[in-house]
Coordinates of C-alpha atoms in Angstrom, one line a residue:
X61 CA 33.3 -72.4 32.9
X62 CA 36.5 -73.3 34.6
X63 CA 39.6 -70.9 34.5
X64 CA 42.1 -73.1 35.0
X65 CA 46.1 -71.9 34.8
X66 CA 48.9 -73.9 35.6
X67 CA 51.3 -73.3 38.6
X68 CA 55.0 -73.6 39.2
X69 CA 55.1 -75.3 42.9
X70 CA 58.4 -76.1 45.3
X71 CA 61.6 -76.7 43.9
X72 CA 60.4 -80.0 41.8
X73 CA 58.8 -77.3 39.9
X74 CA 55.2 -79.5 40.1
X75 CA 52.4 -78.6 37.7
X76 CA 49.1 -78.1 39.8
X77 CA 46.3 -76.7 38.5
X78 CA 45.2 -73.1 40.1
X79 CA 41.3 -72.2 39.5
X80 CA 41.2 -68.5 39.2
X81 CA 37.6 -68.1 38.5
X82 CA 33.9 -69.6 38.4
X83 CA 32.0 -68.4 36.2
X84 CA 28.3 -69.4 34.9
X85 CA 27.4 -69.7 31.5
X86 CA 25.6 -66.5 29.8
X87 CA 22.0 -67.6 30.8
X88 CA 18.2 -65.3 31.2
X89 CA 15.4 -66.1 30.3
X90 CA 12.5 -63.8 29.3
X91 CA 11.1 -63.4 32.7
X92 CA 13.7 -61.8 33.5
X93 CA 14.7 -59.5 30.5
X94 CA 10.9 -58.6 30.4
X95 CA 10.5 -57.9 33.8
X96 CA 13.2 -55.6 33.8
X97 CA 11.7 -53.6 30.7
X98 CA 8.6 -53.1 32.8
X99 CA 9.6 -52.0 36.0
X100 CA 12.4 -49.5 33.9
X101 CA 9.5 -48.3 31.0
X102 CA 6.0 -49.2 32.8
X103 CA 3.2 -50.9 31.4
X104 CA 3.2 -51.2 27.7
X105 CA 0.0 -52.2 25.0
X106 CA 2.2 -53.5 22.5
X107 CA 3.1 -57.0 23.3
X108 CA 3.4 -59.6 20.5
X109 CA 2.4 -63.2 21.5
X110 CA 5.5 -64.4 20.6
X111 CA 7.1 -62.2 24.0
X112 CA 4.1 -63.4 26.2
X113 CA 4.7 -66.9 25.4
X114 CA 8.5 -66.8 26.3
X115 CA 7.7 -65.4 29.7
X116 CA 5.0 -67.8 30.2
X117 CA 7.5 -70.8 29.4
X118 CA 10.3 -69.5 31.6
X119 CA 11.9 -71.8 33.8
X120 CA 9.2 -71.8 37.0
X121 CA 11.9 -70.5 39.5
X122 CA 12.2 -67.4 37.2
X123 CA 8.8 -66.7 36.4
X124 CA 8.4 -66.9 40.4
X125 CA 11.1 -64.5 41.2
X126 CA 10.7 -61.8 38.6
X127 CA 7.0 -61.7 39.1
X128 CA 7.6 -60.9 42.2
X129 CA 10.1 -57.9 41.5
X130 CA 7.4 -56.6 39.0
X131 CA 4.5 -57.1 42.0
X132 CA 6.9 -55.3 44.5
X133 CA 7.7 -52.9 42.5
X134 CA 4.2 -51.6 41.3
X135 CA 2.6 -52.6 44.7
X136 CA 2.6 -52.8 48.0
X137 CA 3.6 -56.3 48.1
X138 CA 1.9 -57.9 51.0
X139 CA -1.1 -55.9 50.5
X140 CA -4.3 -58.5 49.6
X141 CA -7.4 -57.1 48.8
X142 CA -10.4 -59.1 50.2
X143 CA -13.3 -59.2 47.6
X144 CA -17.0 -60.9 48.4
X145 CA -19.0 -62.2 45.5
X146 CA -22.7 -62.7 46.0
X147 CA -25.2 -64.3 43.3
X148 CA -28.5 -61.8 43.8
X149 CA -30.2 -63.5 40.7
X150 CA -28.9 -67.5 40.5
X151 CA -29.9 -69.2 38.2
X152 CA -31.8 -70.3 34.6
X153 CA -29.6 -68.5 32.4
X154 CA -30.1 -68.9 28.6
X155 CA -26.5 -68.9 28.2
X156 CA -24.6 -72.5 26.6
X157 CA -21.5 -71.7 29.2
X158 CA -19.9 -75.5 29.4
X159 CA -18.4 -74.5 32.3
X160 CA -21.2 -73.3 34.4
X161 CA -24.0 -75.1 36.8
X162 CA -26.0 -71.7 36.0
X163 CA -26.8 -72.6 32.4
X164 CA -30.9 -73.8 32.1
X165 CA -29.3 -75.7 29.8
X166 CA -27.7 -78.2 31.8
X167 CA -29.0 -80.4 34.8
X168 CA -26.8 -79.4 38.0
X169 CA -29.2 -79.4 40.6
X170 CA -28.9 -75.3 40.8
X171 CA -32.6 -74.2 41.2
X172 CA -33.5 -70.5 39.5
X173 CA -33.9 -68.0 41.9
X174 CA -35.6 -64.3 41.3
X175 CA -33.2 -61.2 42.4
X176 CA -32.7 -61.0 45.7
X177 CA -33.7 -58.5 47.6
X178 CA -32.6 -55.1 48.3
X179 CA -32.6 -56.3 52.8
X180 CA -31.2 -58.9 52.1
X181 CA -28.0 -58.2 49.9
X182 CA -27.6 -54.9 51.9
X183 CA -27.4 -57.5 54.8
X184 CA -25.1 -59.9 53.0
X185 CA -22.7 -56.8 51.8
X186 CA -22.8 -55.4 55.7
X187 CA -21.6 -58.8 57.2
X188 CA -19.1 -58.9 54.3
X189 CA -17.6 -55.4 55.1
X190 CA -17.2 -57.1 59.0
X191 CA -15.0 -60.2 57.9
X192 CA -13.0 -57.6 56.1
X193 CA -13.8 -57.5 52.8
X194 CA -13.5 -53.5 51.4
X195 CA -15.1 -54.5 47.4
X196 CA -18.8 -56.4 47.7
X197 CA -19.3 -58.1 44.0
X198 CA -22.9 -59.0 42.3
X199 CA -23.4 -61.4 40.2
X200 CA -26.6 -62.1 38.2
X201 CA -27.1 -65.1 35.7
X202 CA -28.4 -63.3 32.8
X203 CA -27.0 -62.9 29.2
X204 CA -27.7 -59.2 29.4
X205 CA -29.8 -56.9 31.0
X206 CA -32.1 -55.9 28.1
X207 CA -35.5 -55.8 28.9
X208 CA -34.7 -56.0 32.6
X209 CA -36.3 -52.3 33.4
X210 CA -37.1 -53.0 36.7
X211 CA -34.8 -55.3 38.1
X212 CA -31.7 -52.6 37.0
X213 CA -32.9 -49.9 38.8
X214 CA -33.2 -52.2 42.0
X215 CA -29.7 -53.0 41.2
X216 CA -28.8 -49.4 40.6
X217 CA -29.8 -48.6 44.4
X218 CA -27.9 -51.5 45.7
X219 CA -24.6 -49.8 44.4
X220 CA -25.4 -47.1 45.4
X221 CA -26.4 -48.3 49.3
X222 CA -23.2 -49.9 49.4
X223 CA -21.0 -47.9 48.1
X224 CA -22.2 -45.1 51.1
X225 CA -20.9 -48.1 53.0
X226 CA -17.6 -47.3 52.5
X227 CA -17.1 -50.0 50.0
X228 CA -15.9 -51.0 46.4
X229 CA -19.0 -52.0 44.2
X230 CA -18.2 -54.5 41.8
X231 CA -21.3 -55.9 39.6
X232 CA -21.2 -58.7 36.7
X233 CA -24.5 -59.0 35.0
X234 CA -23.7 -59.8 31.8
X235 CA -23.6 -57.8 27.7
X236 CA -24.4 -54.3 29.0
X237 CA -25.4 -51.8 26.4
X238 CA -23.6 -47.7 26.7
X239 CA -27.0 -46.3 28.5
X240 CA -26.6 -48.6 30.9
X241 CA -22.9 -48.8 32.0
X242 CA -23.5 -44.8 32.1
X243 CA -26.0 -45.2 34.8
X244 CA -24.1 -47.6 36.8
X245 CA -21.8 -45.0 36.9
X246 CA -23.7 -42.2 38.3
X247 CA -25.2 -44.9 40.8
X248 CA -21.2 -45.1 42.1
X249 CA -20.0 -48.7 40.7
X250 CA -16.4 -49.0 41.2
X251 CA -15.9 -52.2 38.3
X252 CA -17.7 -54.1 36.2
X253 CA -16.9 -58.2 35.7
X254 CA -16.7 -59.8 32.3
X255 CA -14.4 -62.1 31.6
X256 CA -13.3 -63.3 28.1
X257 CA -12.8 -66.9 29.8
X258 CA -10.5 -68.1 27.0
X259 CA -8.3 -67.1 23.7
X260 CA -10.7 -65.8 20.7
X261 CA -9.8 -69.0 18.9
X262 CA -10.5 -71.3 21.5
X263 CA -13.7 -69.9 22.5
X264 CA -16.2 -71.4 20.7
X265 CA -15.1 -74.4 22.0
X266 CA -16.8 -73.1 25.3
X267 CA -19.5 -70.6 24.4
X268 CA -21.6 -70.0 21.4
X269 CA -24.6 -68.2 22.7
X270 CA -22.6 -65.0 23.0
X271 CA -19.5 -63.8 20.9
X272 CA -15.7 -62.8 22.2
X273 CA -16.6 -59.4 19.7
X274 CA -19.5 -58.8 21.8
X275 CA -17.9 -59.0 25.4
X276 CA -15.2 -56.9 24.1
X277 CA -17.6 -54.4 23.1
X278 CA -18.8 -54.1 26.8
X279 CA -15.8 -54.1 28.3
X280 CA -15.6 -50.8 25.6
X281 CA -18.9 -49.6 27.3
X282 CA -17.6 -50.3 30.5
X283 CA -14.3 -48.1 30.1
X284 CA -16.5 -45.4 28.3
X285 CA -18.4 -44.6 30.9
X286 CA -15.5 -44.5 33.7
X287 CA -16.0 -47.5 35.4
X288 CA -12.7 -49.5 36.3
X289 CA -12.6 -52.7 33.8
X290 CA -12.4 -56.5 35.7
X291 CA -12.1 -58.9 33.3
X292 CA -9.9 -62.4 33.0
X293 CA -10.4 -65.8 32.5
X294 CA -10.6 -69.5 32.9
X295 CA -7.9 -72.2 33.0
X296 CA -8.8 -76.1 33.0
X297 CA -11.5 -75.5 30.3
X298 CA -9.4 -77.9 27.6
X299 CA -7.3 -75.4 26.1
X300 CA -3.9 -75.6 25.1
X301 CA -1.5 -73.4 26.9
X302 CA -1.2 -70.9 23.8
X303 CA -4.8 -70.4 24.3
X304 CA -3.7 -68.8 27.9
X305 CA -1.2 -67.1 25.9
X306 CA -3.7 -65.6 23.9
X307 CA -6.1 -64.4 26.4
X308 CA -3.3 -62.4 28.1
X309 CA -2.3 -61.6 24.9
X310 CA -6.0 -60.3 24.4
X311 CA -5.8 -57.9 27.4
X312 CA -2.3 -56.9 27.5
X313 CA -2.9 -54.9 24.1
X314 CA -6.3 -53.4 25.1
X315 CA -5.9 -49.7 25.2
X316 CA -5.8 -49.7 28.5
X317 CA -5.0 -52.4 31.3
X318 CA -8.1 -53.8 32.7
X319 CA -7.9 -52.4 36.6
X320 CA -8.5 -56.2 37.7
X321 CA -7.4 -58.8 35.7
X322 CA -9.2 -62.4 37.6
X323 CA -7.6 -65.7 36.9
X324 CA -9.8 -68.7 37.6
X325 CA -9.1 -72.6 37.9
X326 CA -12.2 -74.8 36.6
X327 CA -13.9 -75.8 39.4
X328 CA -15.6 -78.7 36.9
X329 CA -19.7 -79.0 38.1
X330 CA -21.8 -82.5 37.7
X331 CA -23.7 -82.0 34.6
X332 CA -22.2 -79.7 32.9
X333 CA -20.1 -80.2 29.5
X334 CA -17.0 -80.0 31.5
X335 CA -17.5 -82.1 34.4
X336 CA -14.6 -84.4 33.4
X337 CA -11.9 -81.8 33.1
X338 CA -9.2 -82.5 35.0
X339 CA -8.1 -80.5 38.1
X340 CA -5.6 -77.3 37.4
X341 CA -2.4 -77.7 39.0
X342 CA -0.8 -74.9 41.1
X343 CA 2.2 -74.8 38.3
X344 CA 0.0 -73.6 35.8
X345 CA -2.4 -71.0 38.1
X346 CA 1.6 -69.7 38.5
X347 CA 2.5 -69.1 35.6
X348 CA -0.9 -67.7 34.5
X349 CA -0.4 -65.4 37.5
X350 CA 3.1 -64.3 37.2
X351 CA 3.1 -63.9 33.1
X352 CA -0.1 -61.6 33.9
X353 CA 1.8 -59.4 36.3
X354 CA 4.5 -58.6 34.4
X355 CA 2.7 -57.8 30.9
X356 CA -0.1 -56.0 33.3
X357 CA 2.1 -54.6 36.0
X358 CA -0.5 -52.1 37.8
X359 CA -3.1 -55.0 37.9
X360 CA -5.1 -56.3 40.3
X361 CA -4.4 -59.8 39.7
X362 CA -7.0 -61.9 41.4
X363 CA -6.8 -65.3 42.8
X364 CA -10.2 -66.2 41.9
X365 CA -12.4 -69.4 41.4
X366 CA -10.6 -72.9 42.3
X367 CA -8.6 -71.5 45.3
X368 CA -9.7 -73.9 47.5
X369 CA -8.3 -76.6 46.2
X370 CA -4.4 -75.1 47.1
X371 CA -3.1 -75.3 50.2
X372 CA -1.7 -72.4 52.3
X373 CA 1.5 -73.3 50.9
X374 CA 0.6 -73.2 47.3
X375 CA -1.8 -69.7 47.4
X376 CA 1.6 -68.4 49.3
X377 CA 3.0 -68.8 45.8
X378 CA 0.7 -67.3 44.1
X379 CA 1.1 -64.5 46.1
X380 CA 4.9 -64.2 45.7
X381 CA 4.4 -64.8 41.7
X382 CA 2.3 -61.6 42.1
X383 CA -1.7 -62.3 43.1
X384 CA -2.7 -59.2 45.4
X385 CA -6.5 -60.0 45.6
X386 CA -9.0 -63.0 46.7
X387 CA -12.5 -63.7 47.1
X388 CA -14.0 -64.7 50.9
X389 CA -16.8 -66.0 51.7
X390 CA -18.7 -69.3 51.6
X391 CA -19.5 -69.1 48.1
X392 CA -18.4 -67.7 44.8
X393 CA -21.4 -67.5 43.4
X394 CA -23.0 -71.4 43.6
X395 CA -19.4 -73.3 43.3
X396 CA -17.5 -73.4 47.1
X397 CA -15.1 -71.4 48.6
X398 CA -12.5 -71.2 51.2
X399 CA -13.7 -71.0 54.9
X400 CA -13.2 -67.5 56.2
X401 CA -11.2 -68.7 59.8
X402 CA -8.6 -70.7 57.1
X403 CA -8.2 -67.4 55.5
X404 CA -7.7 -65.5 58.5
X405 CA -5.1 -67.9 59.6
X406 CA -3.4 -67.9 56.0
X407 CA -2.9 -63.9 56.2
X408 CA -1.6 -64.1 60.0
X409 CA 0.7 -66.9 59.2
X410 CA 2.1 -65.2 55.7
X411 CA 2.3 -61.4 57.6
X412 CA -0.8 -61.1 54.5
X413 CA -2.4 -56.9 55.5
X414 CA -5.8 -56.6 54.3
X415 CA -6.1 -54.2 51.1
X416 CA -8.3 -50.6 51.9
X417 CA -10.8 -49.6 49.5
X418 CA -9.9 -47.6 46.7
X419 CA -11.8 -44.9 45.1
X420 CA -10.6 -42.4 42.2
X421 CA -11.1 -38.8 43.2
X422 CA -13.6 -38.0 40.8
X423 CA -15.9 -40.7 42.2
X424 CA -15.5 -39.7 45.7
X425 CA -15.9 -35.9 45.2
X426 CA -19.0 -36.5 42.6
X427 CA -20.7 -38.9 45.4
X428 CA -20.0 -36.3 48.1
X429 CA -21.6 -33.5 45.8
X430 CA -24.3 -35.8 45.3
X431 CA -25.1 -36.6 48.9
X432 CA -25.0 -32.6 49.6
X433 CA -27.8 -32.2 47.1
X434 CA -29.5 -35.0 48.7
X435 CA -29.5 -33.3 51.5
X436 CA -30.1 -30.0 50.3
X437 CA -33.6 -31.0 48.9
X438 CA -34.4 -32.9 51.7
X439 CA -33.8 -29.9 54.6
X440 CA -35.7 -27.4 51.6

């Protein structure tokens, strides 16, 4: 508003208006009174969906900005973590997934492969490490891994070989029962991938081979046993924005913030059920982004599937909104990626640093007691 008083000028003793102040009208929006709470009091579990969907319809320009207080304020703010996901088993899962070419259910030309071998995805995670990637990710198309004896213990030495490279472990194989997630532990996984793609009441809209009840009860298995919790979600699958309202909703309130919290754009595959969706717009990944970094401040918020449709400019955004983490590499699992030179050039030109690993203390000191008894039997 306009302070306007009126002035006494020369000896005509003229009226002329004299402005004394500007002021703008009382004006924030939740981003803003939100963000604030959270860098003051921390993460918090008790977030109504009501409070999520008023920071997730602030004005764009605000979401932006006060995502990226939160981001700089629980991290180092131009630190991006390079993450590389391999497929080791591709391929014929049982699964109804509408959004995936891996399904043996739908026709996408994406042949079933057995699990790779140990050479060769010690090979894959060794050239990975070299482009600069510090977490190596492996995927398997399987509903779960019971009944998979054999083929889990290869996979248990393959975290273990690569986490003695120096590297995060990351695996996503599907429902995993308690026994299991505790070996994967001993073995040295670092996090374990499964996303709840969607809101609970959306889901069945996409799956219904597999509940959202039972992939929250491995995520449960998953935290049990120590191992860091990634798990996030889809956008672009035909849900209505307060169905990404109640995904974040979903893991906001777990007990405790998942460690890595992916947000995907359909990348929509020929001959699957959602191979007409149209493409995600950077807006949306945005405000997906920024609403998880402020309700999930000490995430890593990964820019995950569908990246390579934004350009430089538009992942810069996601960045600033509060994104810390991408995936490299040719692949991500069978859809495309972004070519490894573009990224290079994108963190030169945005003054990007490349995230170290990052290993609790317990995991390193039980691995290095571990290896000490390894040798120890050996030299005996």
């Amino acid at each position: 508003m306009l302070a306007i008083r009126w002035m006494i000028v020369g000896r005509h003793k003229q009226l002329r208006p004299s402005i004394l102040s500007v002021q703008s009208p009382p004006y924030t929006s939740a981003a803003a009174i939100e963000s604030e709470r959270t860098i003051k009091g921390g993460p918090r579990h008790d977030w109504t969906k009501d409070e999520i969907n008023s920071i997730y319809h602030s004005p764009i320009l605000d979401l932006l900005y006060h995502g990226a207080q939160v981001h700089r304020h629980a991290h180092n703010f131009r630190e991006v973590q390079q993450c590389t996901l391999l497929s080791i088993k591709t391929g014929g899962c049982t699964e109804d997934c509408s959004y995936c070419p891996q399904s043996s259910r739908y026709d996408t030309g994406v042949k079933p492969h057995r699990l790779m071998s140990k050479d060769a995805v010690l090979q894959a995670a060794q050239r990975a490490k070299e482009a600069g990637s510090t977490r190596f990710c492996m995927g398997a198309a399987w509903r779960d891994t019971v009944g998979r004896k054999t083929n889990f213990s290869h996979i248990l030495e393959y975290v273990k070989e690569i986490r003695d490279m120096g590297m995060e472990v990351c695996c996503t194989l599907g429902m995993l029962e308690k026994q299991q997630a505790l070996e994967l532990k001993k073995a040295g996984l670092t996090a374990y991938n499964h996303n709840l793609d969607t809101s609970r009441e959306y889901y069945p809209n996409v799956i219904t081979t597999r509940s959202y009840d039972e992939r929250l009860e491995t995520l449960q298995h998953v935290r049990d046993a120590g191992i860091n919790v990634c798990s996030g979600g889809i956008i672009g699958l035909g849900e209505a924005e307060e169905d990404r309202v109640g995904l974040l909703h979903t893991l906001a309130t777990l007990p405790t913030h998942p460690e890595s919290v992916p947000i995907n754009a359909l990348l929509a595959v020929k001959g699957t059920p959602l191979q007409d969706q149209k493409p995600v717009e950077i807006w949306e990944m945005i405000r997906m982004i920024a609403t998880a970094r402020i309700v999930m401040p000490k995430a890593m918020v990964r820019l995950s599937a569908g990246r390579v449709r934004f350009s430089m400019p538009e992942q810069a955004l996601c960045f600033l909104a509060g994104a810390n983490s991408i995936f490299t590499g040719e692949k991500l699992l069978t859809t495309p990626n972004n070519d490894f030179d573009v990224d290079q050039l994108m963190f030169k030109v945005l003054g990007l640093n490349p995230k170290p690993p990052s290993f609790s203390d317990d995991d390193s000191q039980a691995l290095e007691a571990e290896n000490c008894e390894e040798v120890a039997s050996s030299s005996g």
